mmCIF file with all atom_site columns, C-alpha atoms in Angstrom:
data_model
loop_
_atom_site.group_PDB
_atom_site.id
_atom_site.type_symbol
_atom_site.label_atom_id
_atom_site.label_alt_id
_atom_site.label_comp_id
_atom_site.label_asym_id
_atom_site.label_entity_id
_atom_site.label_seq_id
_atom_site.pdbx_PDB_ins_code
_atom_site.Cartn_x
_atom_site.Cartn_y
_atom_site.Cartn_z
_atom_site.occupancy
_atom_site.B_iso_or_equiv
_atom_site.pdbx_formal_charge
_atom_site.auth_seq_id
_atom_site.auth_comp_id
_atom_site.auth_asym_id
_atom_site.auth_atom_id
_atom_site.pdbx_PDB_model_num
ATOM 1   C CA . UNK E 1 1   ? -57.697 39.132 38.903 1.00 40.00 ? 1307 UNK E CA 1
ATOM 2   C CA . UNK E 1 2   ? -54.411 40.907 37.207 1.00 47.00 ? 1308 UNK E CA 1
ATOM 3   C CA . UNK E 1 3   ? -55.163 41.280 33.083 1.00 53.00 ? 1309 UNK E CA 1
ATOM 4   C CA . UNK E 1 4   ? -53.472 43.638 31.071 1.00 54.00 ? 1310 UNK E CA 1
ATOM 5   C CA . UNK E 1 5   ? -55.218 46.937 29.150 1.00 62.00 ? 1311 UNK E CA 1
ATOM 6   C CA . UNK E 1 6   ? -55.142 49.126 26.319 1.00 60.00 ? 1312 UNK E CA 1
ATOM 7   C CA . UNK E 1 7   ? -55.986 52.178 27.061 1.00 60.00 ? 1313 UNK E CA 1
ATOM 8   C CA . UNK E 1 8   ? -56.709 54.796 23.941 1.00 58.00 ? 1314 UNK E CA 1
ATOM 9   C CA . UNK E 1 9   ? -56.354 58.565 25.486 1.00 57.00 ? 1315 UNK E CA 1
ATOM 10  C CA . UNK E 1 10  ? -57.874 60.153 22.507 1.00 48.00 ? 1316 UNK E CA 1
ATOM 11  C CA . UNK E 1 11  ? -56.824 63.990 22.077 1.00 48.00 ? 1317 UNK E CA 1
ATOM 12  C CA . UNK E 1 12  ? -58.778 66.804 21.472 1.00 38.00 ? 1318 UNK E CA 1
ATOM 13  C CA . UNK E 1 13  ? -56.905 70.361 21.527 1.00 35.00 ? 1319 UNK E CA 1
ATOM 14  C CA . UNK E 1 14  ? -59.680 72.545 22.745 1.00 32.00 ? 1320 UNK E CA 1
ATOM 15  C CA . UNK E 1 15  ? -59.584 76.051 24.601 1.00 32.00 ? 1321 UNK E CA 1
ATOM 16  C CA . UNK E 1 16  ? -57.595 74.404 27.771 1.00 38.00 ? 1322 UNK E CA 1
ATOM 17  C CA . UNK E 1 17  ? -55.052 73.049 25.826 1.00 41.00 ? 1323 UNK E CA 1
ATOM 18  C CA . UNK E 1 18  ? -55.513 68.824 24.904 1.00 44.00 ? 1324 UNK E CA 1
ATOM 19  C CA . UNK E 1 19  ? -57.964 67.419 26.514 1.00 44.00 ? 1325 UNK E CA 1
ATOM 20  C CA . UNK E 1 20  ? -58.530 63.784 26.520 1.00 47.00 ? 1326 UNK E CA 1
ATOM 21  C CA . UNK E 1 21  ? -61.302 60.959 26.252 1.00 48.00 ? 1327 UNK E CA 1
ATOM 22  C CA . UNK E 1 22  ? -60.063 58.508 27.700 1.00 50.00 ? 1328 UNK E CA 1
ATOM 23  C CA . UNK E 1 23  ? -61.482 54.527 27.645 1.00 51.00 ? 1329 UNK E CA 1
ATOM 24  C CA . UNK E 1 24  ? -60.641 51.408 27.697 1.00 52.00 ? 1330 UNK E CA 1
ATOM 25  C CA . UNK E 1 25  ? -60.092 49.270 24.456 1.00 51.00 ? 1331 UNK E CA 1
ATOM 26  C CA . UNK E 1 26  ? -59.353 45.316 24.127 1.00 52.00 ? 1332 UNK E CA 1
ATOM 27  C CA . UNK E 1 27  ? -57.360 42.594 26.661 1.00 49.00 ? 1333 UNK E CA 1
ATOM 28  C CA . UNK E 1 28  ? -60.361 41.688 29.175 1.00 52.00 ? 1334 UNK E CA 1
ATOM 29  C CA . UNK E 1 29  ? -60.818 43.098 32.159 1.00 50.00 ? 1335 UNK E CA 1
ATOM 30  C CA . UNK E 1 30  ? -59.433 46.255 33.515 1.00 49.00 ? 1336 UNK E CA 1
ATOM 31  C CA . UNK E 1 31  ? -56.485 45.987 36.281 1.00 50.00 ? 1337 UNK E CA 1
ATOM 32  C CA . UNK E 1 32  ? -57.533 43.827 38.831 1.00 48.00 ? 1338 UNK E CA 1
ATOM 33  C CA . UNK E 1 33  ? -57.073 45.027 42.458 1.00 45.00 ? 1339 UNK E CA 1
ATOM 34  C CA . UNK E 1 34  ? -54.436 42.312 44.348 1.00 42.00 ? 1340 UNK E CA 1
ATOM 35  C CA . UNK E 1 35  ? -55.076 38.721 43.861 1.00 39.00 ? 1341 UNK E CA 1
ATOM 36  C CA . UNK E 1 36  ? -52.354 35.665 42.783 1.00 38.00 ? 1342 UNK E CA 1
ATOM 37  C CA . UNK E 1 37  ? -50.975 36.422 39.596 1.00 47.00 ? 1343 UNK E CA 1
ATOM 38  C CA . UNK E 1 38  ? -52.377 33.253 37.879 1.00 45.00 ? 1344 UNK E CA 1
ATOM 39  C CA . UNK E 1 39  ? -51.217 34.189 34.270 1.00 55.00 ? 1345 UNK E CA 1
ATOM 40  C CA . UNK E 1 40  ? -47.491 35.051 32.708 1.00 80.00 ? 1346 UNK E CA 1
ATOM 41  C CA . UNK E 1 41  ? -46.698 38.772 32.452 1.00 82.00 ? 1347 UNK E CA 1
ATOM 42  C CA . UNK E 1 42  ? -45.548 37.640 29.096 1.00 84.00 ? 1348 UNK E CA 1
ATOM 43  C CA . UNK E 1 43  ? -48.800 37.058 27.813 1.00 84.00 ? 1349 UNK E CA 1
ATOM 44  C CA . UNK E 1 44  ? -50.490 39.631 29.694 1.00 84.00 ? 1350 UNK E CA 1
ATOM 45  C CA . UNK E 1 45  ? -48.174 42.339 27.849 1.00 86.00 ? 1351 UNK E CA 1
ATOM 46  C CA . UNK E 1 46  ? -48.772 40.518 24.645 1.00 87.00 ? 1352 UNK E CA 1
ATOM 47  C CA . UNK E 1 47  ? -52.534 40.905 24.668 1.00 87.00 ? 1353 UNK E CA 1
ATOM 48  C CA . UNK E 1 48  ? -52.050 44.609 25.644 1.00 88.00 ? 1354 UNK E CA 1
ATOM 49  C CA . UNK E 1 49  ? -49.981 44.755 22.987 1.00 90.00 ? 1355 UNK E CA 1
ATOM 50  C CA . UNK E 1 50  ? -52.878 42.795 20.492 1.00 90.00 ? 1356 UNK E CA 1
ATOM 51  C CA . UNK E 1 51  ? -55.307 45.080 21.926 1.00 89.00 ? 1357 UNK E CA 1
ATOM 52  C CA . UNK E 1 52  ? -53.286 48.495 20.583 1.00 91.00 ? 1358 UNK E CA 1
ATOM 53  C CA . UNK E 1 53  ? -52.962 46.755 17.474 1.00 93.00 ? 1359 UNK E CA 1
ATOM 54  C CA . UNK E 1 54  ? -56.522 46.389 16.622 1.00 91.00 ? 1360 UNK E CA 1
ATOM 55  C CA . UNK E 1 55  ? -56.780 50.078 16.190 1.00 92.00 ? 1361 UNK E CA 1
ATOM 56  C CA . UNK E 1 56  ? -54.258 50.422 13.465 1.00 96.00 ? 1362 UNK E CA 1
ATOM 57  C CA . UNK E 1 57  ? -55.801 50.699 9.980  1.00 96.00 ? 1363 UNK E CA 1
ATOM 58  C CA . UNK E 1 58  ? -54.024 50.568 6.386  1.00 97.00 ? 1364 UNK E CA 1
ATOM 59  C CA . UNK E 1 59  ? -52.703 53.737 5.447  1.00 97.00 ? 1365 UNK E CA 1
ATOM 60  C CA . UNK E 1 60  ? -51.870 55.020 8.931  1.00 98.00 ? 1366 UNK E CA 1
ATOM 61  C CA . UNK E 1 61  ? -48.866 56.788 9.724  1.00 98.00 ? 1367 UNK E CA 1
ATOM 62  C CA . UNK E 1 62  ? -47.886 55.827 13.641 1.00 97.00 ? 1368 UNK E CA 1
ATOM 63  C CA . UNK E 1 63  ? -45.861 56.482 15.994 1.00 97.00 ? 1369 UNK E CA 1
ATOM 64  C CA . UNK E 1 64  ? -43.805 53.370 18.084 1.00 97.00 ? 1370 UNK E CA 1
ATOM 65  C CA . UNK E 1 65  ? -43.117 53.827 21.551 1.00 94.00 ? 1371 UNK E CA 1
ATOM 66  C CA . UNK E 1 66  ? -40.525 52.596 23.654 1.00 92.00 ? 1372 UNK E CA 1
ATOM 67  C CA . UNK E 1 67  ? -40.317 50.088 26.219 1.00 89.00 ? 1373 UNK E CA 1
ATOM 68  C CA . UNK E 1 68  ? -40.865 45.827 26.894 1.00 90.00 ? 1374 UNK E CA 1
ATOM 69  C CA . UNK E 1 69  ? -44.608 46.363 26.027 1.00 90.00 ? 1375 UNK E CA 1
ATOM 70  C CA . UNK E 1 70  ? -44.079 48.150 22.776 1.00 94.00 ? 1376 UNK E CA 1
ATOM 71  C CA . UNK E 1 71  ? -41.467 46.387 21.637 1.00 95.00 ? 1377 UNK E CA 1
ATOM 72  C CA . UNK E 1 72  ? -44.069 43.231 21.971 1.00 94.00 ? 1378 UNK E CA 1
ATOM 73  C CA . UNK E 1 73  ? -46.476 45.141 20.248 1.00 96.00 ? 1379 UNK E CA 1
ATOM 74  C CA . UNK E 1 74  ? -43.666 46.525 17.338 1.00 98.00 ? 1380 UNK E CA 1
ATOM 75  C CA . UNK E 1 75  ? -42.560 43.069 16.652 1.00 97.00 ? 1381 UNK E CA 1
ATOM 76  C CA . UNK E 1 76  ? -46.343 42.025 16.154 1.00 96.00 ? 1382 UNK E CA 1
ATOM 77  C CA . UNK E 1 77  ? -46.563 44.763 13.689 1.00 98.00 ? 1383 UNK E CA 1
ATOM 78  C CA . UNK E 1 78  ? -43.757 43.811 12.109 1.00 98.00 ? 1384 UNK E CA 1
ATOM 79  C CA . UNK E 1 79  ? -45.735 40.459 11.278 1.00 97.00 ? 1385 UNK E CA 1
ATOM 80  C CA . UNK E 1 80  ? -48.895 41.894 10.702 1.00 97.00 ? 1386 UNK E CA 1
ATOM 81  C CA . UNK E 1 81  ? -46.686 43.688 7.644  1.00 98.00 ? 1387 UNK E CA 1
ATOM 82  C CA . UNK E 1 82  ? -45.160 40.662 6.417  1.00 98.00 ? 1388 UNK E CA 1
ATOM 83  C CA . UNK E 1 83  ? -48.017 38.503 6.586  1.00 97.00 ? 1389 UNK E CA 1
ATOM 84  C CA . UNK E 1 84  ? -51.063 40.503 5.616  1.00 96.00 ? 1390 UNK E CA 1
ATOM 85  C CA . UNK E 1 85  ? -49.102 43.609 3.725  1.00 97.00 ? 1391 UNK E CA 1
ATOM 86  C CA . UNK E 1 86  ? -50.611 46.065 6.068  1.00 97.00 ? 1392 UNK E CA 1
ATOM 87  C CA . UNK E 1 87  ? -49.732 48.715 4.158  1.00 98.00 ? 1393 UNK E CA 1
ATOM 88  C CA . UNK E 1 88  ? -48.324 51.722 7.494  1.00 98.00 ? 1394 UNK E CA 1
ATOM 89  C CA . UNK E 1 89  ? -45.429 53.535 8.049  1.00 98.00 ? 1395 UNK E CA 1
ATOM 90  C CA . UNK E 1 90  ? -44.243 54.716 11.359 1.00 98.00 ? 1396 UNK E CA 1
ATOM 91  C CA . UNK E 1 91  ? -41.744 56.981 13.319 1.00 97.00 ? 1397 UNK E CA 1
ATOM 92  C CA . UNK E 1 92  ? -39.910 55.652 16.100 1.00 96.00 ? 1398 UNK E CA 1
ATOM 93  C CA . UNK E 1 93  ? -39.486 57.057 19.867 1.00 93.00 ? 1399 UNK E CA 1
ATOM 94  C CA . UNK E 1 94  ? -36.732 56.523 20.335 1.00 93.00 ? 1400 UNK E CA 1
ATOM 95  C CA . UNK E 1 95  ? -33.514 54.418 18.505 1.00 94.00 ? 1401 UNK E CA 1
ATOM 96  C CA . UNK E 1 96  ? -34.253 51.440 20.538 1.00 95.00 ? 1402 UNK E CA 1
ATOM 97  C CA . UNK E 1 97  ? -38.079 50.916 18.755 1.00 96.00 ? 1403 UNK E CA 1
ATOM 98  C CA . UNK E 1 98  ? -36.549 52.224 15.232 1.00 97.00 ? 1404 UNK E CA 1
ATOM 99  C CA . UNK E 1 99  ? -34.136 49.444 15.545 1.00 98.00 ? 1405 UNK E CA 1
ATOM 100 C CA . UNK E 1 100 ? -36.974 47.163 16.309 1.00 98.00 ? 1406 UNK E CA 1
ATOM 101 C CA . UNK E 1 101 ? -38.438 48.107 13.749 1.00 98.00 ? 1407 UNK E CA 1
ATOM 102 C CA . UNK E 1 102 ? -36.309 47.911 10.836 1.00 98.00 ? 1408 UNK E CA 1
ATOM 103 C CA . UNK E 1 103 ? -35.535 44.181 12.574 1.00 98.00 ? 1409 UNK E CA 1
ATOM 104 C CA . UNK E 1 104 ? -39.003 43.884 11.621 1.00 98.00 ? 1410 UNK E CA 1
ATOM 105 C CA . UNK E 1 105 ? -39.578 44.971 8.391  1.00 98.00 ? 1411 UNK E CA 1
ATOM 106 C CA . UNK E 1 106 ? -41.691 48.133 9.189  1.00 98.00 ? 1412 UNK E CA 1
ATOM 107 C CA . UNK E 1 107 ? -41.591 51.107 6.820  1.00 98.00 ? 1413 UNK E CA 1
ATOM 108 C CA . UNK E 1 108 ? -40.320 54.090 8.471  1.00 98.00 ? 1414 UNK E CA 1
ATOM 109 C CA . UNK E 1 109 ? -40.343 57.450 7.912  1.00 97.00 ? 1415 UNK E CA 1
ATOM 110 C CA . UNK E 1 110 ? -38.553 60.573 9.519  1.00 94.00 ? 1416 UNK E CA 1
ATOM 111 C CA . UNK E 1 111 ? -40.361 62.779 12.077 1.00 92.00 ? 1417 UNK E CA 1
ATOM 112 C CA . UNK E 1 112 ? -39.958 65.877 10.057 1.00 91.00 ? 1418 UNK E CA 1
ATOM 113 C CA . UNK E 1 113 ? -41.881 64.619 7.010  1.00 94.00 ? 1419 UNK E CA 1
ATOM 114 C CA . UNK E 1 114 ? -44.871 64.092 9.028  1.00 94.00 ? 1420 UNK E CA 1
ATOM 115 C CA . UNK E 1 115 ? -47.254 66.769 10.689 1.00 92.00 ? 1421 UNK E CA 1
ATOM 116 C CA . UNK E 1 116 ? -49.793 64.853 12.269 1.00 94.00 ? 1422 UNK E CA 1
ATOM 117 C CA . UNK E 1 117 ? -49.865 61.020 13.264 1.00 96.00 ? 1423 UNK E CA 1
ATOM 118 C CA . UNK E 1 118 ? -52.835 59.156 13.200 1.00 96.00 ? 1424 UNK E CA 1
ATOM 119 C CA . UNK E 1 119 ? -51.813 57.364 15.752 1.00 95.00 ? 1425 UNK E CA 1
ATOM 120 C CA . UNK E 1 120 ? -49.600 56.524 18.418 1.00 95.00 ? 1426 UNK E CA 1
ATOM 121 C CA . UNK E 1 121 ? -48.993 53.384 20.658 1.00 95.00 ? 1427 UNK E CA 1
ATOM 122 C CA . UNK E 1 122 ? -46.704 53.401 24.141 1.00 93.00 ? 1428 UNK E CA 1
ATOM 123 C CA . UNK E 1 123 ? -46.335 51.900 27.101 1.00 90.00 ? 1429 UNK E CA 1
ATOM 124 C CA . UNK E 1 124 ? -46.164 53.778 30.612 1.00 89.00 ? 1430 UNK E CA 1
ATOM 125 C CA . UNK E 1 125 ? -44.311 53.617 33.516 1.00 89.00 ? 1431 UNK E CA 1
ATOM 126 C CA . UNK E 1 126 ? -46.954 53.924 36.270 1.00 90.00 ? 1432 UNK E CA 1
ATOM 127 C CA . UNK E 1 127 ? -50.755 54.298 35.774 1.00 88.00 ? 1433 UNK E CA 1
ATOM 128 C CA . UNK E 1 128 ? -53.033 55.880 38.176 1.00 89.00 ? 1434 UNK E CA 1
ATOM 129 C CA . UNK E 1 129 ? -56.413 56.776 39.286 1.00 84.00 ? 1435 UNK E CA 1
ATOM 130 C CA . UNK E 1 130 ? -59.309 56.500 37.234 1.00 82.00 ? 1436 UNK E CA 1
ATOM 131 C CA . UNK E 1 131 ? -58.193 59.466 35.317 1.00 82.00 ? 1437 UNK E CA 1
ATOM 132 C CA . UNK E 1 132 ? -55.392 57.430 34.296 1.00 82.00 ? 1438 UNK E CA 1
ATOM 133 C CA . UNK E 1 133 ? -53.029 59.676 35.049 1.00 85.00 ? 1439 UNK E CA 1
ATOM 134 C CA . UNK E 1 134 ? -49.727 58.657 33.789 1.00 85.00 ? 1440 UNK E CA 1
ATOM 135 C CA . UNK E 1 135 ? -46.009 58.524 34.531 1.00 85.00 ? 1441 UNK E CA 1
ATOM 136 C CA . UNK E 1 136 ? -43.227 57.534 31.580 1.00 82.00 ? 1442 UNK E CA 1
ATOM 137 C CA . UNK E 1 137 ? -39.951 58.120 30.405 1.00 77.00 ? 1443 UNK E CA 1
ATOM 138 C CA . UNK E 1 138 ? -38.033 55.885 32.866 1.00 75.00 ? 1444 UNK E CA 1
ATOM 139 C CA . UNK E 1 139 ? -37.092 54.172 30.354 1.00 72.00 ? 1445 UNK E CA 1
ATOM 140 C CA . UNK E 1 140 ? -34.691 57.198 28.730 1.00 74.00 ? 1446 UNK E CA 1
ATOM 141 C CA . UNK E 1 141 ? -37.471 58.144 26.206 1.00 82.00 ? 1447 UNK E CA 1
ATOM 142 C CA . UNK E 1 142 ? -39.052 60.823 27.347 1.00 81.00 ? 1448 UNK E CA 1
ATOM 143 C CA . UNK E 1 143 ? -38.534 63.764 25.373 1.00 85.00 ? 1449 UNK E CA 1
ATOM 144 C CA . UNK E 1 144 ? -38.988 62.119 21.988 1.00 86.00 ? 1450 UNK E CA 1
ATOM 145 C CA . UNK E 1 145 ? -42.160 60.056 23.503 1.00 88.00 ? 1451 UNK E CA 1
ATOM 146 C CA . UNK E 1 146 ? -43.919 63.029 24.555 1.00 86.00 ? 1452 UNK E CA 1
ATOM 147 C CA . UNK E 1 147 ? -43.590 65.524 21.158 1.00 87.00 ? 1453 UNK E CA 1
ATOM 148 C CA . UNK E 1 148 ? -44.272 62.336 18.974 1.00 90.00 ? 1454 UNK E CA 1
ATOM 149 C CA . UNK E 1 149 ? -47.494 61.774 21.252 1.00 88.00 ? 1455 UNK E CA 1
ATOM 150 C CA . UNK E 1 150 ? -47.964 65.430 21.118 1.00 88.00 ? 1456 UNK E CA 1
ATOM 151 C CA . UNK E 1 151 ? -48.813 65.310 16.886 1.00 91.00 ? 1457 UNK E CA 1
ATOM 152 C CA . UNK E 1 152 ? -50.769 62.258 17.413 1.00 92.00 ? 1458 UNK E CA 1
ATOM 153 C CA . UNK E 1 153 ? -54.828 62.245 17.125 1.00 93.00 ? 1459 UNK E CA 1
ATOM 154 C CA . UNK E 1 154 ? -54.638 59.349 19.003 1.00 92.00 ? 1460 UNK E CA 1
ATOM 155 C CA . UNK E 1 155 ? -52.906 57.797 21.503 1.00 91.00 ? 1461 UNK E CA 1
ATOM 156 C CA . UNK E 1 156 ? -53.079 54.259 23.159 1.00 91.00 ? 1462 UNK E CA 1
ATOM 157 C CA . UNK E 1 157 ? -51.060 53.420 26.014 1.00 90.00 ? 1463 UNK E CA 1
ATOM 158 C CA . UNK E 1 158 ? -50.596 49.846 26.640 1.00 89.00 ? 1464 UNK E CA 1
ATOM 159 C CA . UNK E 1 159 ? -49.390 48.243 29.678 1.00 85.00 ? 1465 UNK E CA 1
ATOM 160 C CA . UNK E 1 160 ? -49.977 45.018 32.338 1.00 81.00 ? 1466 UNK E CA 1
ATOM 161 C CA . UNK E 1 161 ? -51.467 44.774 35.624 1.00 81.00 ? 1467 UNK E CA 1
ATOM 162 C CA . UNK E 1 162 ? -47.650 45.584 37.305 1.00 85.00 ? 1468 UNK E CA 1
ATOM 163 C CA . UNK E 1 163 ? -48.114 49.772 36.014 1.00 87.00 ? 1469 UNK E CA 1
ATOM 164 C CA . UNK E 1 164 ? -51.393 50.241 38.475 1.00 87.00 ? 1470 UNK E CA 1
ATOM 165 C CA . UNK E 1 165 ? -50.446 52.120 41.132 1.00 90.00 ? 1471 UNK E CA 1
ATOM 166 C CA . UNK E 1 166 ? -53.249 54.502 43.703 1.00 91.00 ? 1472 UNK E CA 1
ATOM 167 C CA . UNK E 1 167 ? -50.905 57.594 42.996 1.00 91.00 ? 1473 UNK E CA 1
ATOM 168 C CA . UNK E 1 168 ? -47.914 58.489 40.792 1.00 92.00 ? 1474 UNK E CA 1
ATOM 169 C CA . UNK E 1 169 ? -45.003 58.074 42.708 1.00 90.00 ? 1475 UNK E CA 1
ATOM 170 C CA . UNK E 1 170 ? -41.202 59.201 42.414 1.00 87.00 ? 1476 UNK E CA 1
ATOM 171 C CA . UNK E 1 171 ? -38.687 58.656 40.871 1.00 82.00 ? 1477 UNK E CA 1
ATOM 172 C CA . UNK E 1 172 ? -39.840 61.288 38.112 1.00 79.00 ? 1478 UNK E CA 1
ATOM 173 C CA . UNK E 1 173 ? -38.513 61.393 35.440 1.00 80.00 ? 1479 UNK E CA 1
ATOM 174 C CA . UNK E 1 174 ? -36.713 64.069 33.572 1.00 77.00 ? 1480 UNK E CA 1
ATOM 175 C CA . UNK E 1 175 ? -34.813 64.517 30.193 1.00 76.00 ? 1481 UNK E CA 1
ATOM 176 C CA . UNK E 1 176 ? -32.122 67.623 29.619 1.00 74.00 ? 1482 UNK E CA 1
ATOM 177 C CA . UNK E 1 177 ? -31.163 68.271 26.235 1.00 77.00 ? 1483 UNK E CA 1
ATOM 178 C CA . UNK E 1 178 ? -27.765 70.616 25.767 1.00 82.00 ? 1484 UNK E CA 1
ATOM 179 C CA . UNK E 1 179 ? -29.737 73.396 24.885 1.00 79.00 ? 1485 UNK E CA 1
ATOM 180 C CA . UNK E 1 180 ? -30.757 75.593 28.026 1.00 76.00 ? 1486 UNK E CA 1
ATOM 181 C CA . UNK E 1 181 ? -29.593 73.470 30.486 1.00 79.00 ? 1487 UNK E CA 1
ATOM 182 C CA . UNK E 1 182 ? -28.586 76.359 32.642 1.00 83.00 ? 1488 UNK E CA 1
ATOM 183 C CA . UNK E 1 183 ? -31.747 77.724 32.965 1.00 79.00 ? 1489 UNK E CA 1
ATOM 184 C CA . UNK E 1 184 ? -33.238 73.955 33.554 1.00 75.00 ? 1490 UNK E CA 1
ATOM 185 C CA . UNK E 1 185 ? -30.984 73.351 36.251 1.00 80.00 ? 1491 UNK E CA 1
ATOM 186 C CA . UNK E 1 186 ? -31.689 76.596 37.522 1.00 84.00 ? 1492 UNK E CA 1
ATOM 187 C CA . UNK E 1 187 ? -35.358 75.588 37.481 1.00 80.00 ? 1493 UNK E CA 1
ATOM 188 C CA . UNK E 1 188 ? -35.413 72.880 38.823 1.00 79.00 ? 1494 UNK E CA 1
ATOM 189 C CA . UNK E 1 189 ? -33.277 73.549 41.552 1.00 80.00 ? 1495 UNK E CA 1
#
């Protein structure tokens, strides 16, 4: 059977660096393991999307990722705060969800008036392993994904059955910024 999860990978900064606790939260089952695809990705992403959205509470400040799932689960929120006046505000991943966003009528609020985020919702590229190792940033978001995730207390990464995979795989994904890209190049090389 395929389904669609949310997955909340719940930080804890400890002596090792951030640890997390990771489980499973909302849409059914967890991924399936081959099988027909008997129901529309569509739908799939939308419950993963419902799923994340459960966990937001009034008051929260959170963090929108970037990607087809998120901007499902962004353009839920956005009804969620015209219809019930959830009363959030949020900071964007990337211009692409901010746009979404403001299309939707959800408060924003820059990334440098914040210092922690209650929470944050994304989507991943690939998923793997029980550890649920994961893989993003394919889709051009990766450097302001990872230090918004990085001031969240939680994090729930939403995605369908297609982001299973046994191991990461290539292509990886990196983001250069101006600064030091000498030495990054030189890194890498």
């Amino acid at each position: 059977m395929m389904a669609a999860c949310a997955f909340l990978l719940k930080g804890q900064k400890g002596r090792g660096g951030r640890r997390a606790a990771r489980r499973r939260v909302g849409a059914g089952p967890a991924f399936g393991k081959g099988g027909e695809m008997t129901e529309d990705l569509e739908k799939l992403k939308s419950m993963a999307a419902e799923a994340a959205l459960a966990e937001i509470e009034p008051g929260m400040t959170i963090g929108l990722g970037t990607g087809s799932t998120a901007a499902l689960m962004i353009a839920r929120l956005g009804e969620r705060v015209a219809r019930e006046g959830l009363a959030v505000r949020a900071v964007p991943t990337s211009a692409r969800s901010e746009a979404l966003a403001r299309a939707a009528g959800i408060p924003l609020v820059g990334f440098d008036a914040v210092t922690e985020l209650d929470l944050v919702i994304d989507g991943a590229d690939q998923i793997a392993g029980p550890a649920l190792d994961l893989l993003k940033g394919l889709g051009g978001a990766l450097l302001w994904e990872k230090i918004v995730a990085d001031t969240a207390r939680r994090l729930v990464i939403i995605a369908d059955h297609t982001k299973r995979v046994a191991r990461l795989t290539p292509p990886l994904p990196i983001e250069v910024i101006p600064f030091g890209v000498e030495a990054t190049a030189r890194k890498i090389a």
